[in-house]
């Protein structure tokens, strides 16, 4: 597709439930990023892939968060045993090999609400 | 400790006038700065960037100024249009480091007709 596609757009999870968020990057984009945006905050880095390799996962807040990109294209962010503080918009972005200076392209995000 | 700060949560300007959005950073390792624009229910979209070797970059109505000694950058929009109403995020990164960006909290710009 023409842009970064994320699904679902909205997800309501009961506390303790596992969730999986999907990201389809722009075709041919080598780099893929996940960011978390809490209400009233800017996006915060979670993790970064170059092709299938996860090169930086320093932003993942706990071991309940896990991301994968097994074939270097579609990526899934999984959150186990969701907590209320996980409620946020999860943004996926992709770019060609080096994103600077043009930045990367974000998807519209998945809004996760944990109740 | 916020490495990128946007101290004005909101800004309101009249159509046709100049909008100036400000951003401060603390990490001297940052050598690339970007501005993103975000409409409700959409992801941020890239607007303009500047490398630390420059002090100004212009693209149409948008100009970004960088003052390295003050660790300060600003985005100027001239003339402002109602369609510019959005949240603007300042972001910073390291060219030779990780690909990640550090974002500010954003400034909501409202351009009144």
Short mmCIF file of C-alpha atoms in Angstrom, two decimals:
data_model
loop_
_atom_site.label_atom_id
_atom_site.label_comp_id
_atom_site.label_asym_id
_atom_site.label_seq_id
_atom_site.Cartn_x
_atom_site.Cartn_y
_atom_site.Cartn_z
CA UNK A 1 0.00 0.00 0.00
CA UNK A 2 0.87 3.64 -0.19
CA UNK A 3 1.26 4.18 3.53
CA UNK A 4 1.96 2.43 6.81
CA UNK A 5 -1.06 0.39 7.83
CA UNK A 6 -1.84 -0.51 11.43
CA UNK A 7 -4.52 -2.80 12.78
CA UNK A 8 -6.70 -2.76 14.68
CA UNK A 9 -7.36 0.99 14.89
CA UNK A 10 -8.92 0.59 18.32
CA UNK A 11 -8.53 -2.14 20.90
CA UNK A 12 -10.18 -2.45 24.29
CA UNK A 13 -8.58 -5.04 26.54
CA UNK A 14 -9.44 -6.20 30.00
CA UNK A 15 -6.62 -5.91 32.50
CA UNK A 16 -4.52 -9.05 32.33
CA UNK A 17 -5.42 -9.84 28.72
CA UNK A 18 -2.77 -10.31 26.03
CA UNK A 19 -2.95 -8.13 22.91
CA UNK A 20 -1.22 -8.16 19.52
CA UNK A 21 -0.90 -5.07 17.36
CA UNK A 22 -0.02 -5.34 13.70
CA UNK A 23 1.99 -3.04 11.44
CA UNK A 24 2.31 -3.27 7.66
CA UNK A 25 5.13 -0.94 6.62
CA UNK A 26 5.58 0.70 3.25
CA UNK A 27 6.82 -1.88 0.76
CA UNK A 28 10.59 -1.86 0.51
CA UNK A 29 11.15 0.08 3.70
CA UNK A 30 14.01 -1.50 5.57
CA UNK A 31 13.57 0.20 8.93
CA UNK A 32 10.54 -0.19 11.18
CA UNK A 33 9.87 1.54 14.48
CA UNK A 34 7.33 1.26 17.27
CA UNK A 35 6.46 4.26 19.44
CA UNK A 36 4.05 4.66 22.35
CA UNK A 37 2.12 7.90 22.73
CA UNK A 38 0.33 8.47 26.01
CA UNK A 39 -2.38 11.11 26.27
CA UNK A 40 -0.92 14.62 26.14
CA UNK A 41 2.60 13.35 25.49
CA UNK A 42 4.85 13.04 22.51
CA UNK A 43 5.65 9.67 20.95
CA UNK A 44 8.16 7.64 22.95
CA UNK A 45 10.48 5.16 21.30
CA UNK A 46 9.89 1.48 22.00
CA UNK A 47 11.91 -0.53 19.51
CA UNK A 48 13.54 -0.52 16.06
CA UNK A 49 14.05 -3.16 13.38
CA UNK A 50 16.29 -3.15 10.37
CA UNK A 51 14.84 -5.86 8.15
CA UNK A 52 14.18 -8.77 10.53
CA UNK A 53 16.86 -7.78 13.03
CA UNK A 54 15.74 -5.99 16.17
CA UNK A 55 18.60 -3.53 16.61
CA UNK A 56 17.29 -1.50 19.51
CA UNK A 57 14.70 -2.49 22.08
CA UNK A 58 15.84 -0.12 24.79
CA UNK A 59 12.46 1.62 24.96
CA UNK A 60 10.34 -1.42 25.78
CA UNK A 61 8.99 -0.62 29.26
CA UNK A 62 8.95 -4.15 30.63
CA UNK A 63 9.35 -7.78 29.66
CA UNK A 64 5.60 -7.86 29.05
CA UNK A 65 6.30 -6.07 25.77
CA UNK A 66 7.62 -8.07 22.84
CA UNK A 67 8.02 -7.14 19.18
CA UNK A 68 8.90 -9.21 16.16
CA UNK A 69 9.37 -8.83 12.42
CA UNK A 70 10.20 -12.37 11.32
CA UNK A 71 10.34 -11.83 7.55
CA UNK A 72 11.52 -8.26 7.52
CA UNK A 73 8.15 -6.87 6.52
CA UNK A 74 5.06 -7.06 8.76
CA UNK A 75 5.71 -6.48 12.45
CA UNK A 76 3.71 -7.38 15.52
CA UNK A 77 3.90 -5.72 18.93
CA UNK A 78 2.64 -8.01 21.66
CA UNK A 79 1.75 -6.91 25.16
CA UNK A 80 1.19 -9.62 27.73
CA UNK A 81 -0.94 -9.26 30.86
CA UNK A 82 -1.99 -5.72 29.97
CA UNK A 83 -2.12 -3.09 32.70
CA UNK A 84 -4.00 0.21 32.81
CA UNK A 85 -0.75 2.14 32.32
CA UNK A 86 -0.39 0.43 28.93
CA UNK A 87 -3.33 2.49 27.64
CA UNK A 88 -1.91 4.65 24.84
CA UNK A 89 -1.72 5.03 21.09
CA UNK A 90 0.86 2.69 19.60
CA UNK A 91 2.44 4.13 16.49
CA UNK A 92 4.37 2.22 13.88
CA UNK A 93 6.68 3.97 11.41
CA UNK A 94 8.86 2.84 8.55
CA UNK A 95 11.64 4.32 6.45
CA UNK A 96 14.19 3.51 3.83
CA UNK A 97 17.63 2.52 5.02
CA UNK A 98 18.45 5.84 6.63
CA UNK A 99 15.52 8.02 7.55
CA UNK A 100 17.38 11.28 7.98
CA UNK A 101 16.83 13.91 6.71
CA UNK A 102 13.36 13.04 5.55
CA UNK A 103 12.05 11.48 8.70
CA UNK A 104 10.01 8.36 8.71
CA UNK A 105 6.39 7.68 7.77
CA UNK A 106 4.00 6.94 10.60
CA UNK A 107 0.84 4.90 10.51
CA UNK A 108 -2.37 6.19 12.09
CA UNK A 109 -1.77 4.14 15.21
CA UNK A 110 -3.67 1.67 17.36
CA UNK A 111 -5.43 3.15 20.34
CA UNK A 112 -5.27 0.65 23.19
CA UNK A 113 -7.54 1.09 26.17
CA UNK A 114 -7.08 -1.25 29.11
CA UNK A 115 -10.10 -1.46 31.41
CA UNK B 1 14.29 14.25 32.46
CA UNK B 2 13.00 15.47 29.15
CA UNK B 3 15.69 15.73 26.51
CA UNK B 4 13.41 17.63 24.12
CA UNK B 5 11.12 20.27 25.52
CA UNK B 6 8.28 22.22 23.99
CA UNK B 7 7.27 24.59 26.75
CA UNK B 8 4.18 26.02 25.09
CA UNK B 9 1.30 23.52 25.08
CA UNK B 10 -0.72 25.76 22.78
CA UNK B 11 -0.49 28.74 20.47
CA UNK B 12 -3.19 30.75 18.76
CA UNK B 13 -2.54 33.06 15.80
CA UNK B 14 -4.53 34.95 13.23
CA UNK B 15 -4.65 33.77 9.64
CA UNK B 16 -1.95 35.46 7.56
CA UNK B 17 0.30 36.18 10.54
CA UNK B 18 3.48 34.38 11.57
CA UNK B 19 3.40 31.31 13.81
CA UNK B 20 6.54 30.63 15.84
CA UNK B 21 6.87 27.32 17.62
CA UNK B 22 9.79 26.77 19.96
CA UNK B 23 11.77 23.76 21.08
CA UNK B 24 14.69 23.30 23.48
CA UNK B 25 16.94 20.28 23.91
CA UNK B 26 19.46 19.20 26.48
CA UNK B 27 21.44 16.40 24.82
CA UNK B 28 24.44 17.83 22.97
CA UNK B 29 24.77 14.55 21.05
CA UNK B 30 21.70 15.39 18.98
CA UNK B 31 22.76 16.47 15.52
CA UNK B 32 19.53 16.24 13.60
CA UNK B 33 16.20 17.88 14.32
CA UNK B 34 12.81 17.37 12.75
CA UNK B 35 9.34 18.83 12.99
CA UNK B 36 6.27 16.67 12.63
CA UNK B 37 2.67 17.79 12.28
CA UNK B 38 -0.23 15.77 13.62
CA UNK B 39 -3.94 15.99 12.94
CA UNK B 40 -6.42 14.23 15.28
CA UNK B 41 -6.75 10.47 14.73
CA UNK B 42 -3.81 10.45 12.32
CA UNK B 43 -0.15 9.63 12.74
CA UNK B 44 2.46 12.40 12.75
CA UNK B 45 3.61 13.52 9.31
CA UNK B 46 7.11 14.77 8.59
CA UNK B 47 7.29 18.51 7.92
CA UNK B 48 10.88 19.76 7.82
CA UNK B 49 14.30 18.92 9.24
CA UNK B 50 17.62 20.57 9.93
CA UNK B 51 21.12 19.25 10.47
CA UNK B 52 23.31 20.70 13.21
CA UNK B 53 25.76 21.93 10.60
CA UNK B 54 23.15 24.43 9.43
CA UNK B 55 21.36 27.23 11.23
CA UNK B 56 18.41 27.57 8.88
CA UNK B 57 16.37 25.44 6.53
CA UNK B 58 13.45 26.70 4.48
CA UNK B 59 10.69 24.88 2.63
CA UNK B 60 7.94 27.07 1.27
CA UNK B 61 6.06 28.69 4.14
CA UNK B 62 8.04 26.72 6.72
CA UNK B 63 11.44 27.69 8.08
CA UNK B 64 13.34 26.03 10.89
CA UNK B 65 16.06 27.91 12.75
CA UNK B 66 18.69 26.22 14.91
CA UNK B 67 20.77 27.90 17.61
CA UNK B 68 23.24 25.23 18.72
CA UNK B 69 24.88 27.28 21.45
CA UNK B 70 21.49 27.84 23.06
CA UNK B 71 20.27 24.33 22.24
CA UNK B 72 17.16 25.90 20.80
CA UNK B 73 15.24 25.56 17.58
CA UNK B 74 12.13 27.19 16.24
CA UNK B 75 9.65 26.61 13.44
CA UNK B 76 8.28 29.63 11.62
CA UNK B 77 5.15 29.39 9.50
CA UNK B 78 4.50 32.39 7.27
CA UNK B 79 1.76 33.13 6.40
CA UNK B 80 -0.26 30.94 8.71
CA UNK B 81 -3.35 29.28 7.28
CA UNK B 82 -6.33 27.65 9.03
CA UNK B 83 -5.23 24.29 7.60
CA UNK B 84 -2.04 24.60 9.61
CA UNK B 85 -4.06 24.05 12.79
CA UNK B 86 -2.60 20.87 14.27
CA UNK B 87 -0.23 19.61 16.96
CA UNK B 88 3.43 20.18 16.10
CA UNK B 89 6.11 17.92 17.53
CA UNK B 90 9.80 18.70 17.68
CA UNK B 91 12.07 15.64 17.47
CA UNK B 92 15.81 15.06 17.70
CA UNK B 93 18.18 12.28 16.76
CA UNK B 94 21.81 11.33 16.37
CA UNK B 95 22.99 10.87 12.79
CA UNK B 96 25.52 8.19 13.54
CA UNK B 97 23.68 6.52 16.36
CA UNK B 98 20.46 4.61 16.74
CA UNK B 99 17.72 5.49 14.30
CA UNK B 100 15.38 6.47 17.12
CA UNK B 101 13.99 9.95 17.60
CA UNK B 102 13.26 11.73 20.87
CA UNK B 103 10.07 13.80 20.72
CA UNK B 104 8.80 16.78 22.67
CA UNK B 105 5.28 16.87 24.09
CA UNK B 106 3.96 18.96 21.24
CA UNK B 107 2.40 22.39 20.75
CA UNK B 108 -1.18 22.71 19.58
CA UNK B 109 -1.40 25.46 16.98
CA UNK B 110 -4.73 27.08 16.19
CA UNK B 111 -4.92 29.44 13.24
CA UNK B 112 -8.05 31.56 13.38
CA UNK B 113 -9.69 32.75 10.13
#
